[in-house]
């Protein structure tokens, strides 16, 4: 029952945050949509910001699953890495990800570099890059340094795409520049 209550609140909040944004989302409307009370929200999430953080975690986990699937479809590890990074950039065009993850997320939760999921992503990226360095695919550089630079570039580019007047053109420009940047890492 606890998991069901949490899931109902997260679903209602995700819909509200995705359509009207964090600031305009009403806790009363979210709890009514979930068929619950404000007390349930406070009990499970502490406050609106805690509920928003749970929504961010859910979307981030879904994005990770999607990116891993993109990587797994590639012909080799390097192509999979590149394709998953570009898929992340493309996700910045999706309305829910734009509003929740890239616009409201930093405004509500602060700098994405401080989010726990970001550090996990960098750690996993560094492990994969270390394998590519070991295999001789990449120039022998510090994998964590490479991961932090690539992560920073993709995070900033995703923000640019999400806020651009023409997200499609921004995605194309970012992908072209990203490919050129990555080519410089190949051995």
mmCIF file of C-alpha atoms in Angstrom:
data_model
loop_
_atom_site.group_PDB
_atom_site.id
_atom_site.type_symbol
_atom_site.label_atom_id
_atom_site.label_comp_id
_atom_site.label_asym_id
_atom_site.label_seq_id
_atom_site.Cartn_x
_atom_site.Cartn_y
_atom_site.Cartn_z
ATOM 1 C CA UNK A 1 0.000 0.000 0.000
ATOM 2 C CA UNK A 2 2.903 2.348 0.715
ATOM 3 C CA UNK A 3 4.358 1.751 -2.742
ATOM 4 C CA UNK A 4 0.943 2.269 -4.340
ATOM 5 C CA UNK A 5 0.423 5.571 -2.491
ATOM 6 C CA UNK A 6 3.855 6.795 -3.508
ATOM 7 C CA UNK A 7 3.279 5.730 -7.112
ATOM 8 C CA UNK A 8 -0.078 7.533 -7.281
ATOM 9 C CA UNK A 9 1.407 10.736 -5.886
ATOM 10 C CA UNK A 10 4.408 10.577 -8.240
ATOM 11 C CA UNK A 11 2.146 9.944 -11.257
ATOM 12 C CA UNK A 12 -0.126 12.872 -10.406
ATOM 13 C CA UNK A 13 2.854 15.134 -9.717
ATOM 14 C CA UNK A 14 4.629 14.096 -12.894
ATOM 15 C CA UNK A 15 1.567 14.990 -14.938
ATOM 16 C CA UNK A 16 1.229 18.376 -13.202
ATOM 17 C CA UNK A 17 4.927 19.247 -13.313
ATOM 18 C CA UNK A 18 5.108 18.168 -16.951
ATOM 19 C CA UNK A 19 2.144 20.229 -18.081
ATOM 20 C CA UNK A 20 2.043 23.374 -15.942
ATOM 21 C CA UNK A 21 5.503 23.321 -14.360
ATOM 22 C CA UNK A 22 6.672 23.223 -10.784
ATOM 23 C CA UNK A 23 5.652 26.736 -9.775
ATOM 24 C CA UNK A 24 2.087 26.441 -11.055
ATOM 25 C CA UNK A 25 1.513 22.873 -9.860
ATOM 26 C CA UNK A 26 -0.906 22.846 -6.941
ATOM 27 C CA UNK A 27 -0.359 20.366 -4.130
ATOM 28 C CA UNK A 28 -4.126 20.239 -3.559
ATOM 29 C CA UNK A 29 -4.779 19.417 -7.213
ATOM 30 C CA UNK A 30 -2.019 16.809 -7.291
ATOM 31 C CA UNK A 31 -3.281 15.043 -4.185
ATOM 32 C CA UNK A 32 -6.898 15.223 -5.411
ATOM 33 C CA UNK A 33 -5.846 13.711 -8.754
ATOM 34 C CA UNK A 34 -4.127 10.920 -6.831
ATOM 35 C CA UNK A 35 -7.219 10.479 -4.637
ATOM 36 C CA UNK A 36 -5.157 11.217 -1.539
ATOM 37 C CA UNK A 37 -4.673 13.973 1.020
ATOM 38 C CA UNK A 38 -1.927 16.487 1.578
ATOM 39 C CA UNK A 39 -1.035 14.489 4.650
ATOM 40 C CA UNK A 40 -0.059 11.556 2.433
ATOM 41 C CA UNK A 41 2.173 13.846 0.379
ATOM 42 C CA UNK A 42 3.849 15.220 3.500
ATOM 43 C CA UNK A 43 4.233 11.744 4.995
ATOM 44 C CA UNK A 44 5.903 10.233 1.937
ATOM 45 C CA UNK A 45 7.816 13.178 0.474
ATOM 46 C CA UNK A 46 8.045 15.888 3.123
ATOM 47 C CA UNK A 47 6.873 18.655 0.807
ATOM 48 C CA UNK A 48 6.326 19.630 -2.815
ATOM 49 C CA UNK A 49 10.086 19.827 -3.423
ATOM 50 C CA UNK A 50 10.545 16.285 -2.081
ATOM 51 C CA UNK A 51 7.818 15.049 -4.419
ATOM 52 C CA UNK A 52 9.473 16.897 -7.302
ATOM 53 C CA UNK A 53 12.782 15.217 -6.453
ATOM 54 C CA UNK A 54 11.062 11.805 -6.600
ATOM 55 C CA UNK A 55 9.674 12.678 -10.046
ATOM 56 C CA UNK A 56 13.175 13.711 -11.190
ATOM 57 C CA UNK A 57 14.558 10.378 -9.922
ATOM 58 C CA UNK A 58 11.862 8.447 -11.804
ATOM 59 C CA UNK A 59 12.445 10.271 -15.088
ATOM 60 C CA UNK A 60 16.218 9.969 -14.692
ATOM 61 C CA UNK A 61 15.902 6.204 -14.185
ATOM 62 C CA UNK A 62 13.729 5.923 -17.299
ATOM 63 C CA UNK A 63 16.218 7.976 -19.310
ATOM 64 C CA UNK A 64 19.020 5.676 -18.151
ATOM 65 C CA UNK A 65 17.116 2.596 -19.319
ATOM 66 C CA UNK A 66 16.498 4.210 -22.713
ATOM 67 C CA UNK A 67 20.141 5.263 -23.088
ATOM 68 C CA UNK A 68 21.412 1.794 -22.177
ATOM 69 C CA UNK A 69 19.125 0.318 -24.823
ATOM 70 C CA UNK A 70 20.553 2.714 -27.426
ATOM 71 C CA UNK A 71 24.081 1.760 -26.421
ATOM 72 C CA UNK A 72 23.298 -1.954 -26.521
ATOM 73 C CA UNK A 73 22.065 -1.711 -30.114
ATOM 74 C CA UNK A 74 25.391 -0.360 -31.387
ATOM 75 C CA UNK A 75 27.914 -2.435 -33.294
ATOM 76 C CA UNK A 76 30.715 -1.692 -30.819
ATOM 77 C CA UNK A 77 31.310 -0.127 -27.420
ATOM 78 C CA UNK A 78 32.574 3.213 -28.771
ATOM 79 C CA UNK A 79 29.629 3.652 -31.140
ATOM 80 C CA UNK A 80 27.297 2.733 -28.299
ATOM 81 C CA UNK A 81 28.871 5.388 -26.101
ATOM 82 C CA UNK A 82 28.588 8.024 -28.827
ATOM 83 C CA UNK A 83 25.018 7.044 -29.718
ATOM 84 C CA UNK A 84 23.844 7.164 -26.108
ATOM 85 C CA UNK A 85 25.322 10.647 -25.656
ATOM 86 C CA UNK A 86 23.590 11.884 -28.805
ATOM 87 C CA UNK A 87 20.339 10.200 -27.694
ATOM 88 C CA UNK A 88 20.621 12.151 -24.426
ATOM 89 C CA UNK A 89 20.893 15.365 -26.434
ATOM 90 C CA UNK A 90 17.848 14.365 -28.499
ATOM 91 C CA UNK A 91 15.847 13.784 -25.311
ATOM 92 C CA UNK A 92 16.219 17.500 -24.599
ATOM 93 C CA UNK A 93 13.569 18.050 -27.279
ATOM 94 C CA UNK A 94 10.961 16.021 -25.364
ATOM 95 C CA UNK A 95 8.479 18.312 -23.619
ATOM 96 C CA UNK A 96 8.440 16.498 -20.266
ATOM 97 C CA UNK A 97 12.226 16.263 -20.078
ATOM 98 C CA UNK A 98 12.605 19.890 -21.122
ATOM 99 C CA UNK A 99 10.229 21.214 -18.496
ATOM 100 C CA UNK A 100 10.978 18.910 -15.568
ATOM 101 C CA UNK A 101 14.621 17.878 -15.957
ATOM 102 C CA UNK A 102 16.208 20.794 -17.789
ATOM 103 C CA UNK A 103 14.172 23.860 -16.848
ATOM 104 C CA UNK A 104 12.466 23.349 -13.494
ATOM 105 C CA UNK A 105 14.963 20.811 -12.139
ATOM 106 C CA UNK A 106 17.896 23.226 -11.827
ATOM 107 C CA UNK A 107 15.595 26.048 -10.685
ATOM 108 C CA UNK A 108 14.065 23.945 -7.901
ATOM 109 C CA UNK A 109 16.836 21.528 -6.892
ATOM 110 C CA UNK A 110 19.870 23.676 -7.699
ATOM 111 C CA UNK A 111 22.881 22.901 -9.815
ATOM 112 C CA UNK A 112 22.492 19.484 -11.477
ATOM 113 C CA UNK A 113 26.124 18.728 -10.577
ATOM 114 C CA UNK A 114 24.949 18.362 -6.976
ATOM 115 C CA UNK A 115 22.233 15.802 -7.806
ATOM 116 C CA UNK A 116 23.217 12.289 -6.612
ATOM 117 C CA UNK A 117 22.240 10.750 -9.954
ATOM 118 C CA UNK A 118 24.752 12.943 -11.772
ATOM 119 C CA UNK A 119 27.678 11.564 -9.821
ATOM 120 C CA UNK A 120 26.505 8.005 -10.532
ATOM 121 C CA UNK A 121 26.298 8.835 -14.234
ATOM 122 C CA UNK A 122 29.830 10.272 -14.273
ATOM 123 C CA UNK A 123 31.162 7.234 -12.392
ATOM 124 C CA UNK A 124 29.548 4.799 -14.844
ATOM 125 C CA UNK A 125 30.711 6.856 -17.820
ATOM 126 C CA UNK A 126 34.274 6.875 -16.465
ATOM 127 C CA UNK A 127 34.232 3.076 -16.073
ATOM 128 C CA UNK A 128 33.142 2.625 -19.683
ATOM 129 C CA UNK A 129 35.705 5.124 -20.921
ATOM 130 C CA UNK A 130 38.418 3.384 -18.905
ATOM 131 C CA UNK A 131 37.617 0.166 -20.771
ATOM 132 C CA UNK A 132 37.881 2.019 -24.094
ATOM 133 C CA UNK A 133 41.261 3.483 -23.064
ATOM 134 C CA UNK A 134 42.452 0.017 -21.971
ATOM 135 C CA UNK A 135 41.310 -1.476 -25.297
ATOM 136 C CA UNK A 136 43.282 1.193 -27.149
ATOM 137 C CA UNK A 137 40.215 2.805 -28.732
ATOM 138 C CA UNK A 138 40.793 6.128 -26.979
ATOM 139 C CA UNK A 139 43.868 8.217 -26.375
ATOM 140 C CA UNK A 140 45.309 7.287 -22.954
ATOM 141 C CA UNK A 141 43.844 10.061 -20.840
ATOM 142 C CA UNK A 142 42.314 10.022 -17.387
ATOM 143 C CA UNK A 143 38.845 8.408 -17.828
ATOM 144 C CA UNK A 144 37.277 10.507 -15.064
ATOM 145 C CA UNK A 145 38.533 13.698 -16.687
ATOM 146 C CA UNK A 146 37.125 12.584 -20.042
ATOM 147 C CA UNK A 147 33.808 11.626 -18.411
ATOM 148 C CA UNK A 148 33.487 14.955 -16.613
ATOM 149 C CA UNK A 149 34.250 16.917 -19.772
ATOM 150 C CA UNK A 150 31.829 14.898 -21.891
ATOM 151 C CA UNK A 151 29.159 14.983 -19.200
ATOM 152 C CA UNK A 152 29.543 18.732 -18.837
ATOM 153 C CA UNK A 153 29.344 19.218 -22.593
ATOM 154 C CA UNK A 154 26.238 17.076 -22.965
ATOM 155 C CA UNK A 155 24.542 18.626 -19.922
ATOM 156 C CA UNK A 156 25.186 22.149 -21.146
ATOM 157 C CA UNK A 157 24.201 21.294 -24.722
ATOM 158 C CA UNK A 158 20.960 19.700 -23.482
ATOM 159 C CA UNK A 159 20.173 22.910 -21.578
ATOM 160 C CA UNK A 160 20.856 24.922 -24.738
ATOM 161 C CA UNK A 161 18.615 22.645 -26.836
ATOM 162 C CA UNK A 162 15.807 22.779 -24.257
ATOM 163 C CA UNK A 163 15.849 26.592 -24.192
ATOM 164 C CA UNK A 164 16.576 27.230 -27.877
ATOM 165 C CA UNK A 165 13.984 28.952 -30.079
ATOM 166 C CA UNK A 166 14.584 26.129 -32.597
ATOM 167 C CA UNK A 167 15.483 22.991 -30.609
ATOM 168 C CA UNK A 168 15.861 20.933 -33.798
ATOM 169 C CA UNK A 169 18.504 23.261 -35.206
ATOM 170 C CA UNK A 170 20.257 23.404 -31.840
ATOM 171 C CA UNK A 171 20.278 19.592 -31.655
ATOM 172 C CA UNK A 172 21.795 19.341 -35.135
ATOM 173 C CA UNK A 173 24.505 21.901 -34.322
ATOM 174 C CA UNK A 174 25.253 20.287 -30.960
ATOM 175 C CA UNK A 175 25.460 16.795 -32.479
ATOM 176 C CA UNK A 176 27.823 17.946 -35.219
ATOM 177 C CA UNK A 177 30.084 19.688 -32.702
ATOM 178 C CA UNK A 178 29.873 16.760 -30.294
ATOM 179 C CA UNK A 179 30.933 14.287 -32.993
ATOM 180 C CA UNK A 180 33.923 16.474 -33.859
ATOM 181 C CA UNK A 181 34.867 16.722 -30.181
ATOM 182 C CA UNK A 182 34.603 12.948 -29.678
ATOM 183 C CA UNK A 183 36.672 12.261 -32.792
ATOM 184 C CA UNK A 184 39.552 14.036 -31.054
ATOM 185 C CA UNK A 185 39.558 11.358 -28.350
ATOM 186 C CA UNK A 186 40.042 8.443 -30.720
ATOM 187 C CA UNK A 187 43.460 6.874 -30.923
#
